[in-house]
XYZ file of C-alpha atoms in Angstrom:
675
model
C -0.814 -3.345 -26.256
C 2.148 -2.520 -24.444
C 2.558 -2.667 -21.076
C 0.228 0.426 -20.792
C 3.530 2.640 -20.942
C 3.293 3.091 -24.292
C 6.492 2.209 -25.214
C 7.825 -0.825 -24.678
C 6.411 -4.488 -24.484
C 6.842 -6.100 -20.750
C 7.300 -9.826 -22.198
C 6.538 -11.662 -25.318
C 2.878 -12.294 -24.324
C 2.410 -8.624 -24.635
C 4.452 -8.356 -27.296
C 2.538 -10.701 -29.216
C -0.687 -9.603 -28.749
C 0.234 -5.752 -29.613
C 1.233 -7.188 -32.943
C -1.450 -9.144 -33.235
C -3.910 -5.676 -32.570
C -1.464 -4.006 -34.572
C -2.090 -6.040 -37.430
C -5.673 -6.363 -37.276
C -6.058 -2.323 -37.325
C -3.860 -2.064 -40.471
C -5.766 -4.989 -41.857
C -9.161 -2.856 -41.216
C -8.033 -0.116 -42.699
C -6.682 -2.198 -45.750
C -10.422 -3.554 -46.052
C -11.992 0.015 -45.587
C -9.498 1.489 -48.456
C -10.272 -1.647 -50.897
C -14.080 -0.894 -50.644
C -13.613 2.463 -51.222
C -11.623 1.921 -54.158
C -13.071 -0.733 -55.562
C -17.182 -0.186 -54.751
C -18.702 -3.020 -56.528
C -21.460 -4.779 -54.788
C -23.280 -4.652 -51.676
C -20.264 -5.886 -49.529
C -18.260 -3.456 -50.243
C -20.129 -1.186 -47.635
C -20.854 -4.153 -45.066
C -17.335 -6.035 -44.824
C -15.722 -2.731 -44.000
C -17.988 -1.850 -41.251
C -18.062 -5.340 -39.753
C -14.675 -5.091 -39.844
C -14.420 -2.257 -37.853
C -16.947 -3.721 -35.360
C -14.340 -7.229 -35.299
C -11.742 -5.562 -33.968
C -13.072 -5.851 -30.474
C -12.710 -9.423 -31.145
C -8.604 -9.736 -31.267
C -8.277 -7.023 -28.314
C -10.605 -8.999 -26.331
C -8.529 -12.000 -26.973
C -5.593 -9.861 -26.377
C -6.736 -9.102 -22.651
C -7.566 -12.773 -22.261
C -3.944 -13.921 -23.423
C -2.353 -10.987 -21.391
C -4.599 -12.392 -18.250
C -4.230 -16.031 -19.039
C -1.306 -16.893 -21.376
C -1.721 -20.743 -21.186
C -5.386 -20.418 -22.249
C -5.947 -20.756 -25.414
C -9.710 -18.822 -25.873
C -7.610 -15.755 -25.771
C -5.480 -16.692 -28.403
C -8.177 -18.383 -30.180
C -9.713 -15.077 -30.480
C -6.777 -12.848 -31.695
C -6.314 -15.498 -34.243
C -9.809 -14.857 -35.387
C -9.944 -10.976 -35.162
C -6.483 -11.222 -37.670
C -8.048 -13.529 -40.095
C -11.083 -12.066 -39.933
C -10.073 -8.355 -42.017
C -7.520 -10.396 -44.054
C -10.260 -12.729 -46.044
C -12.356 -9.545 -45.891
C -9.608 -7.301 -47.542
C -8.537 -10.720 -49.734
C -12.685 -11.073 -51.023
C -13.153 -7.283 -51.790
C -9.579 -7.388 -53.953
C -10.861 -11.022 -56.029
C -14.103 -9.533 -56.313
C -13.218 -6.573 -58.243
C -10.675 -8.470 -60.463
C -12.776 -11.181 -61.137
C -16.736 -9.558 -61.197
C -15.985 -5.857 -62.109
C -12.635 -6.707 -64.539
C -10.400 -4.234 -62.203
C -6.747 -4.794 -63.024
C -5.383 -5.847 -59.988
C -2.158 -7.857 -60.663
C -2.529 -9.925 -57.159
C -6.258 -10.998 -57.721
C -5.452 -14.598 -57.560
C -3.386 -14.179 -54.331
C -6.359 -12.003 -53.328
C -8.837 -14.734 -53.883
C -6.325 -17.323 -52.028
C -6.931 -14.969 -49.109
C -10.548 -15.467 -49.293
C -9.884 -19.016 -48.844
C -8.278 -20.679 -46.055
C -8.103 -17.648 -43.403
C -12.090 -17.997 -43.320
C -11.454 -21.406 -41.220
C -9.507 -19.265 -38.013
C -11.709 -16.363 -38.572
C -15.012 -18.002 -37.985
C -14.486 -21.909 -37.336
C -12.304 -22.153 -34.795
C -14.798 -19.956 -32.301
C -17.815 -21.943 -32.491
C -16.320 -25.194 -31.582
C -13.018 -25.129 -30.312
C -13.304 -21.812 -28.484
C -16.736 -22.679 -27.174
C -15.764 -26.042 -25.657
C -12.499 -24.469 -23.857
C -14.405 -21.453 -22.537
C -13.656 -19.885 -20.234
C -10.817 -21.991 -18.966
C -8.878 -23.337 -21.451
C -9.844 -27.217 -20.870
C -13.261 -29.372 -21.699
C -15.982 -29.877 -19.542
C -14.415 -32.809 -18.606
C -12.192 -35.709 -19.693
C -14.999 -37.176 -21.604
C -15.126 -34.047 -23.792
C -11.457 -34.437 -24.591
C -12.391 -36.850 -27.826
C -15.033 -34.374 -28.813
C -11.941 -31.136 -28.732
C -9.849 -33.732 -31.209
C -12.484 -34.035 -33.423
C -13.371 -30.507 -33.902
C -9.479 -29.475 -34.192
C -8.978 -32.443 -37.164
C -12.362 -30.941 -39.028
C -10.716 -27.628 -38.872
C -7.366 -28.983 -40.110
C -9.345 -30.605 -42.437
C -11.524 -27.623 -43.362
C -7.601 -25.678 -44.019
C -6.130 -27.735 -46.035
C -9.162 -27.834 -48.364
C -9.240 -24.400 -48.705
C -5.339 -24.131 -49.280
C -4.912 -27.044 -51.232
C -8.383 -27.218 -53.571
C -7.024 -26.543 -57.020
C -9.908 -23.633 -57.746
C -10.751 -20.853 -55.604
C -13.681 -20.871 -52.969
C -15.902 -18.133 -53.481
C -14.163 -17.756 -57.300
C -14.806 -21.734 -58.675
C -13.882 -20.617 -62.181
C -10.281 -19.419 -60.770
C -7.145 -21.436 -60.305
C -5.726 -22.009 -56.602
C -1.873 -20.159 -56.250
C -1.373 -23.089 -53.885
C -4.158 -25.915 -55.248
C -2.689 -29.313 -55.759
C -4.054 -30.889 -59.750
C -4.659 -34.066 -60.412
C -5.716 -36.938 -57.802
C -4.262 -34.989 -55.007
C -6.146 -31.667 -55.743
C -9.733 -33.476 -56.174
C -9.112 -35.445 -52.445
C -8.079 -31.299 -51.072
C -11.436 -30.390 -52.609
C -13.089 -33.136 -50.734
C -11.546 -32.201 -47.749
C -13.580 -28.643 -48.022
C -17.009 -30.815 -47.769
C -16.361 -31.106 -43.790
C -17.586 -27.474 -43.606
C -20.986 -29.093 -43.129
C -20.046 -30.478 -39.611
C -19.249 -27.068 -38.780
C -23.254 -26.917 -37.554
C -23.285 -30.049 -35.419
C -20.261 -29.633 -34.091
C -20.853 -25.859 -33.067
C -24.503 -27.120 -31.758
C -22.530 -30.253 -29.414
C -19.919 -27.130 -28.309
C -22.844 -25.186 -27.311
C -24.172 -27.594 -25.437
C -20.791 -28.315 -23.655
C -21.728 -24.745 -21.855
C -25.206 -25.381 -21.062
C -23.278 -28.678 -19.284
C -20.511 -26.664 -17.957
C -23.094 -23.825 -16.770
C -25.471 -26.566 -14.495
C -22.267 -27.735 -12.843
C -20.326 -24.456 -12.196
C -20.587 -23.135 -8.648
C -18.076 -20.354 -9.462
C -20.682 -16.807 -8.841
C -18.302 -14.728 -11.384
C -18.224 -17.685 -13.923
C -21.388 -19.109 -13.573
C -23.006 -15.083 -14.654
C -20.712 -15.458 -17.406
C -21.493 -18.453 -18.834
C -25.358 -17.153 -18.465
C -24.375 -14.757 -20.799
C -22.550 -16.647 -23.267
C -24.767 -19.691 -23.228
C -27.777 -17.729 -25.216
C -24.958 -16.930 -27.954
C -23.704 -20.267 -28.430
C -27.200 -21.354 -29.315
C -26.972 -18.626 -31.316
C -23.643 -19.070 -33.081
C -24.999 -22.975 -33.665
C -28.313 -21.658 -35.331
C -26.468 -19.269 -37.800
C -24.410 -22.233 -38.900
C -27.669 -24.509 -39.644
C -28.198 -20.872 -41.774
C -24.805 -21.292 -43.514
C -25.430 -24.802 -44.315
C -28.616 -24.329 -45.833
C -27.464 -21.284 -47.643
C -24.806 -23.250 -48.894
C -26.419 -26.299 -49.875
C -29.468 -24.117 -51.455
C -27.727 -21.147 -52.693
C -24.405 -22.640 -54.022
C -22.125 -19.629 -53.703
C -20.330 -19.729 -50.019
C -20.417 -16.279 -49.591
C -23.693 -15.653 -49.607
C -23.689 -17.467 -45.872
C -21.889 -14.423 -44.735
C -24.166 -12.585 -43.018
C -25.149 -15.475 -40.590
C -21.817 -16.513 -39.905
C -20.520 -12.739 -39.029
C -23.858 -12.235 -37.010
C -23.387 -15.117 -34.636
C -19.673 -14.004 -34.406
C -20.508 -10.639 -33.435
C -22.975 -11.687 -30.988
C -20.457 -14.093 -29.589
C -17.762 -10.936 -29.090
C -20.553 -8.853 -27.358
C -21.457 -11.376 -25.155
C -18.157 -12.210 -24.576
C -17.615 -8.117 -23.973
C -20.095 -8.025 -21.201
C -18.928 -10.984 -19.582
C -15.012 -9.329 -18.475
C -16.540 -5.545 -17.871
C -19.551 -6.820 -15.736
C -18.308 -9.343 -14.076
C -14.388 -9.267 -14.328
C -13.938 -12.352 -15.812
C -10.791 -10.944 -17.569
C -8.791 -7.941 -17.136
C -11.453 -5.548 -18.206
C -9.829 -2.304 -17.954
C -7.143 -3.684 -20.222
C -9.666 -4.506 -22.535
C -11.239 -1.010 -22.368
C -7.990 0.911 -22.680
C -7.270 -1.337 -25.293
C -10.455 -0.767 -27.749
C -10.808 2.924 -27.237
C -6.758 3.368 -28.498
C -7.313 0.918 -31.490
C -10.550 2.271 -32.001
C -9.600 5.786 -32.327
C -6.642 4.917 -33.989
C -8.614 3.255 -36.952
C -10.684 6.364 -36.883
C -8.102 8.799 -37.180
C -5.875 6.769 -39.905
C -8.817 6.113 -41.701
C -9.699 9.629 -41.940
C -5.631 10.575 -42.228
C -5.936 7.979 -45.440
C -9.178 9.488 -47.070
C -7.739 12.600 -46.617
C -4.037 12.587 -48.381
C -5.235 10.383 -50.983
C -8.237 13.328 -51.629
C -5.479 16.076 -52.181
C -3.169 14.099 -53.846
C -5.487 13.150 -56.314
C -5.804 16.486 -57.697
C -2.025 16.561 -57.982
C -1.225 13.367 -59.452
C -2.484 9.781 -60.822
C -5.043 8.260 -58.405
C -2.214 5.139 -58.290
C -0.072 7.659 -56.991
C -2.134 9.126 -54.713
C -3.488 5.997 -52.900
C 0.122 5.270 -52.611
C 1.133 7.895 -50.613
C -2.072 7.776 -48.798
C -1.134 4.490 -47.518
C 2.403 5.300 -46.858
C 1.378 8.465 -45.072
C -1.454 6.302 -42.995
C 1.326 4.080 -41.913
C 4.356 6.586 -41.034
C 1.575 8.412 -38.862
C -0.294 4.867 -37.139
C 2.717 4.014 -35.040
C 3.277 7.328 -33.149
C -0.125 8.055 -33.051
C -1.047 4.732 -31.650
C 1.821 5.459 -28.938
C 0.311 8.836 -27.992
C -3.617 7.508 -28.207
C -2.653 4.829 -25.242
C -1.276 7.101 -23.245
C -4.106 9.231 -23.270
C -6.431 6.084 -23.138
C -4.369 5.083 -19.850
C -4.836 8.196 -18.418
C -8.556 8.159 -18.396
C -8.660 4.507 -17.668
C -5.450 4.338 -15.080
C -5.219 7.792 -14.153
C -1.838 8.587 -13.530
C -0.196 5.248 -13.095
C 1.861 6.073 -16.062
C 2.647 9.077 -15.024
C 4.221 9.163 -11.130
C 5.340 12.985 -11.160
C 2.094 14.254 -12.397
C 0.481 12.394 -9.381
C 2.954 13.315 -7.348
C 2.204 17.205 -8.460
C -1.784 16.445 -8.549
C -1.563 15.477 -4.697
C 1.173 18.230 -3.537
C -1.663 21.060 -4.830
C -4.241 19.007 -3.107
C -2.438 19.319 -0.233
C -2.075 23.153 -0.552
C -5.379 24.014 -1.080
C -6.443 21.723 1.930
C -7.285 25.083 4.194
C -7.775 23.184 7.570
C -6.022 20.358 8.764
C -9.084 17.662 9.049
C -9.475 18.723 5.265
C -5.727 17.464 4.287
C -6.558 13.468 4.725
C -10.026 13.301 2.901
C -7.736 15.402 -0.144
C -5.389 12.753 -0.311
C -7.992 10.057 -0.511
C -10.174 11.576 -2.934
C -6.716 12.212 -4.839
C -5.420 8.740 -4.954
C -8.778 7.519 -5.792
C -8.543 10.018 -9.110
C -4.997 9.429 -9.555
C -5.426 5.471 -10.037
C -9.183 5.557 -10.544
C -9.428 2.754 -7.877
C -12.994 2.195 -6.481
C -11.740 2.949 -2.970
C -9.075 4.216 -0.714
C -8.707 4.846 3.129
C -6.158 6.658 4.755
C -5.670 5.587 8.483
C -3.530 7.030 11.363
C -4.208 5.027 14.582
C -7.505 4.817 15.557
C -8.926 8.087 15.726
C -8.032 9.880 12.408
C -9.525 8.124 9.274
C -10.606 9.429 5.594
C -11.814 7.621 3.225
C -13.289 8.175 -0.419
C -15.273 5.583 -2.626
C -17.168 2.873 -1.335
C -15.504 -0.370 -0.314
C -15.811 -3.805 -2.405
C -15.980 -7.550 -1.495
C -11.777 -7.955 -1.642
C -10.077 -6.420 1.205
C -7.515 -3.799 -0.033
C -4.311 -4.066 -0.555
C -2.366 -1.917 2.523
C 0.879 0.286 2.205
C 2.396 1.768 5.074
C 2.746 5.701 5.865
C 6.624 5.808 7.636
C 7.977 8.830 8.174
C 11.688 9.257 10.014
C 11.489 5.491 10.260
C 7.970 5.271 12.158
C 4.823 3.678 10.798
C 2.563 6.491 11.411
C -0.461 4.965 9.717
C -1.719 2.818 6.563
C -2.579 3.559 3.247
C -5.374 1.079 2.206
C -6.109 0.720 -1.943
C -8.993 -1.290 -3.379
C -8.336 -3.368 -6.731
C -10.171 -2.151 -9.617
C -11.276 -5.794 -10.915
C -11.997 -8.237 -8.376
C -9.260 -10.985 -7.651
C -6.751 -8.690 -9.383
C -3.761 -7.285 -8.660
C -1.720 -3.917 -8.843
C 0.911 -3.954 -12.052
C 4.406 -3.544 -10.438
C 4.226 0.328 -12.319
C 1.054 0.607 -9.889
C 2.964 -0.393 -7.013
C 5.851 1.787 -7.174
C 3.702 4.726 -7.684
C 1.474 4.081 -4.324
C 4.606 3.055 -2.527
C 5.816 6.803 -3.786
C 2.854 8.218 -2.806
C 2.797 6.910 0.800
C 6.160 8.582 1.375
C 4.382 12.493 0.365
C 1.381 11.159 2.422
C 3.447 9.837 5.336
C 4.687 13.331 5.500
C 1.317 15.035 5.249
C -0.293 12.254 7.779
C 2.657 13.111 10.543
C 1.989 16.645 10.207
C -2.133 16.135 10.945
C -1.453 13.663 13.509
C 0.898 15.793 14.919
C -1.667 18.548 14.727
C -3.575 16.332 16.219
C -2.163 15.481 18.907
C -1.320 19.087 19.754
C -4.804 19.946 19.954
C -5.508 16.941 22.045
C -2.587 18.025 24.223
C -4.007 21.497 24.901
C -7.093 20.002 25.852
C -5.972 17.423 28.403
C -3.495 20.662 29.707
C -6.920 22.648 30.257
C -8.578 19.387 31.752
C -5.184 18.425 33.921
C -4.734 21.780 35.053
C -8.544 21.653 36.490
C -8.220 18.352 37.594
C -4.817 18.889 39.345
C -6.840 22.267 41.346
C -9.220 20.076 42.243
C -7.122 17.418 43.669
C -5.241 19.783 45.398
C -8.164 21.558 47.286
C -9.498 18.223 47.531
C -6.037 17.133 49.159
C -5.657 20.134 51.382
C -9.171 20.143 52.641
C -9.986 16.511 53.702
C -6.150 15.226 54.607
C -3.993 18.340 55.152
C -6.580 20.518 56.851
C -8.136 18.076 59.019
C -4.758 17.081 60.231
C -3.698 20.450 61.039
C -6.760 21.760 63.043
C -6.843 18.701 65.011
C -3.282 19.401 65.980
C -4.168 22.648 66.836
C -7.378 21.264 68.812
C -4.558 18.740 70.357
C -2.050 21.778 71.465
C -5.069 23.787 73.514
C -5.964 20.525 75.049
C -2.460 19.789 76.154
C -2.017 23.161 77.528
C -5.155 23.119 79.723
C -3.988 19.891 81.106
C -0.199 20.849 81.402
C -0.279 22.086 85.265
C -2.208 19.370 86.268
C -0.869 16.042 84.769
C 2.260 16.575 83.164
C 2.815 12.832 81.992
C 0.038 12.695 80.052
C 0.478 16.338 78.606
C 3.798 14.535 77.115
C 2.319 11.684 75.826
C -0.094 13.733 73.833
C 2.550 15.746 72.594
C 4.435 12.926 71.542
C 0.758 11.515 69.244
C 0.642 15.470 68.147
C 4.441 15.683 66.984
C 3.879 12.111 64.989
C 0.412 13.728 63.218
C 2.650 16.949 62.202
C 5.037 14.536 60.728
C 2.776 12.843 58.558
C 1.425 16.307 57.562
C 4.486 17.432 56.304
C 5.030 14.297 54.403
C 1.990 15.262 52.378
C 2.887 18.523 52.036
C 5.878 17.364 50.488
C 4.099 14.830 48.369
C 1.637 17.911 47.121
C 4.996 19.653 46.109
C 6.772 16.657 44.264
C 3.387 16.309 42.008
C 3.576 19.920 41.116
C 7.223 20.031 40.602
C 10.062 17.571 41.443
C 12.111 19.003 44.391
C 15.126 18.246 42.993
C 15.179 20.968 40.151
C 14.778 23.735 42.941
C 17.672 21.947 44.935
C 19.785 20.739 41.914
C 18.841 22.545 39.075
C 18.302 20.892 35.626
C 22.004 19.494 35.189
C 22.155 18.538 38.170
C 18.927 16.723 38.923
C 19.680 14.298 35.609
C 23.284 14.009 37.033
C 21.880 12.133 39.810
C 19.359 10.547 37.631
C 21.971 9.220 35.441
C 23.978 7.832 38.973
C 21.116 6.137 39.722
C 20.606 4.528 36.269
C 23.939 3.756 35.522
C 25.326 4.442 32.340
C 24.695 7.972 31.375
C 26.841 10.827 31.536
C 25.398 14.050 31.236
C 27.704 17.331 30.003
C 25.850 21.034 30.096
C 27.739 24.392 30.627
C 28.965 24.803 34.028
C 26.941 27.813 34.936
C 23.260 26.427 34.799
C 21.017 29.087 33.083
C 17.648 30.065 35.059
C 15.067 28.675 33.193
C 11.442 29.222 33.108
C 9.886 26.574 34.914
C 7.320 25.147 32.529
C 10.630 24.478 30.250
C 12.138 23.111 33.080
C 10.341 20.213 33.905
C 9.520 19.086 30.646
C 13.510 19.019 29.543
C 13.722 16.512 33.095
C 10.722 14.652 32.409
C 11.461 13.953 28.685
C 15.402 13.340 29.502
C 14.454 10.955 32.492
C 11.678 9.086 29.856
C 14.582 8.773 27.520
C 17.028 7.358 29.822
C 14.983 4.907 31.408
C 13.418 3.392 27.832
C 17.386 3.570 26.860
C 18.480 1.128 30.004
C 14.939 -0.730 29.853
C 14.252 -1.385 26.572
C 16.794 -0.990 24.627
C 19.510 -2.052 26.829
C 22.495 0.454 26.415
C 25.727 -0.075 27.794
C 26.454 3.494 27.758
C 24.836 6.915 26.848
C 25.442 10.401 26.893
C 22.572 13.791 27.801
C 23.711 17.250 26.378
C 22.127 20.404 26.895
C 22.229 23.781 25.573
C 20.510 26.959 25.387
C 20.334 30.322 23.491
C 16.970 31.252 22.697
C 15.934 27.498 22.939
C 16.894 24.845 25.013
C 18.029 22.058 23.561
C 18.420 18.592 24.876
C 20.358 15.499 22.907
C 20.154 11.726 24.318
C 22.462 9.386 22.525
C 23.119 5.331 23.694
C 24.184 2.909 21.839
C 21.219 -0.031 22.604
C 19.649 -2.098 20.005
C 17.776 0.954 18.328
C 14.546 1.139 17.009
C 13.304 -1.637 14.781
C 12.124 -1.030 11.035
C 8.510 0.609 11.020
C 7.953 0.781 15.094
C 5.085 2.609 16.262
C 4.958 5.514 18.826
C 4.378 4.048 22.283
C 3.192 5.817 25.211
C 6.373 7.084 26.393
C 7.637 8.458 23.260
C 4.322 10.140 22.849
C 4.103 11.452 26.367
C 7.576 13.139 24.935
C 6.448 14.288 22.367
C 3.240 15.658 23.879
C 5.344 17.840 26.298
C 7.581 19.776 23.293
C 4.399 20.179 21.335
C 2.862 22.125 24.681
C 5.403 24.414 24.915
C 5.757 25.022 21.193
C 9.146 22.935 20.837
C 9.504 19.727 19.079
C 10.946 16.398 19.781
C 12.510 14.127 16.960
C 13.374 9.703 17.562
C 15.864 8.834 15.049
C 18.097 6.023 14.465
C 22.028 6.904 15.679
C 24.982 5.715 13.899
C 26.429 2.701 13.805
C 23.495 1.773 15.997
C 21.283 2.812 19.023
C 19.069 6.130 19.005
C 19.054 9.598 19.362
C 16.624 11.787 21.197
C 16.479 15.674 20.130
C 14.380 18.091 22.126
C 14.062 22.078 21.287
C 11.771 24.098 23.802
C 11.961 27.865 22.986
C 12.661 29.949 25.951
C 13.204 33.480 24.823
C 16.002 35.243 26.344
C 18.398 33.033 28.923
C 19.986 34.678 32.172
C 22.792 33.242 33.745
C 21.837 33.202 37.725
C 24.622 36.411 37.796
C 22.036 38.181 35.235
C 19.010 37.146 37.603
C 17.916 40.411 39.364
């Protein structure tokens, strides 16, 4: 298994597990080819079928080794998965040579492979593997002595099979690495430790039971609940093996019980991984699918080439060509299958360009603004095969795809033009897992595209809200004016009129009283004038009418201190709404620069063609990384959006902030052109 990129392994662990899985596939093909070429007994059919099923064992072990490289359980399964098809192939070749009389020059070495490889294939998992499952440590320090006993038994059995004078399943044949004399006899006696497999595997099953009783982690407890029945079945199979060897004499007769127990354990481990996420289940699924398809396709290719070439040449040549052809095809085919399977299991993780194209097509297909973010969430979920995706823009705009899991999702900021406009939350596939560096890079790239789309959606939503607020504000302003005129200014003027009438009637009789009354009426009229000015200023700053836009900004710049206003000498005649919006935007920008950015100097530039262009720059501290727009910035953008314009805020070079506002206004006239 390459780092799920199909070409280069990321580290030695990946390289080792990839080589192990590839070796297991090749040996499984060799086992099947041997059974086809030399169909001697029923084992010629059974062993290849079992070997094909057993490919899942090294794949599961590889996933465990990659997830926890220091956990020996994964490496034990890898060794078992590679050794099993090797031992099966050796047995079939030796059986064809010694039982059916086939001419196989390497028959002795084939029988040799039908010996010691069975120790890692079937002898380690029921003892050491179960004792260390699932975290790679014994259940308690008291089990360490038992662990050493299991290891010593495995070493003794390995040496006995390797150095015994005769072959294990063919005792009449000499062992190529066997010893002679007393040392050979001692090595043969070592093989007798196989009888310890039954009690040792039973004790290992008991250790699983004890570990289960003391475990509080729900996921690990669920996995141990699954493994415990398989552990007892494995121990029972070894008791059956010992009985068959004791009464049947041939060790090969015990193979059905051994294989049944091992396949039960492998199947149980698979369920634990897939259902409870004890290890990287998706990696197991990806590798199993890839290597399973590779096995089937290469084996089919082998049979096809052998059948075609056999019609043209000898059987030996056809077999050789078939093996060469299958080997040459297996390597590139494996990479192709791995990429295809990764697309199914992991989505577009290994194809960032494809993910971006998929996202852009979904955005193009979104007809309405409210469909954009849900489409984005569904696209990211489908592209990475994750359980849950959420796109957030502020507090009001959210879109979800899938159902959230127990673990908190990983969040990626959505940054557009230096501003954090929202968050992309993506749940991990496996509980407690993490995204790979390739997935992190892909999600970061997608976040940039989503930020642009989210910014557009946010602007659209802001524009709609601004229009709604504008209509509402107009109605509220009309109501306020009506109330102020009716309840404030109207009664004041009416009272003044009544006071003047009373003063007129008393003018001839009491001039002094009339003078006092006129003074009082004058004060009331002054209050009414102030109220009128307040109402007028709320509608439109008087400085715009008195000084024009540039002059009014000059006055504000002198008040604030560090700003200089630049504009055309002859001030153009602007629509009232544009003039007010430009004044408010510039005033807000200058105030923020002095109050928040601590600017020492700044410039306001004004120009006009078919639009009014407003640029405000300062040398302040600038915008922080990933800033979020506050009330002032939002207000400036809304004022521009209400008139169909834009307002962009960005960092200046080398420091400070630049604000550019464009307000469309149609043909612009100077005062001389005004009728």
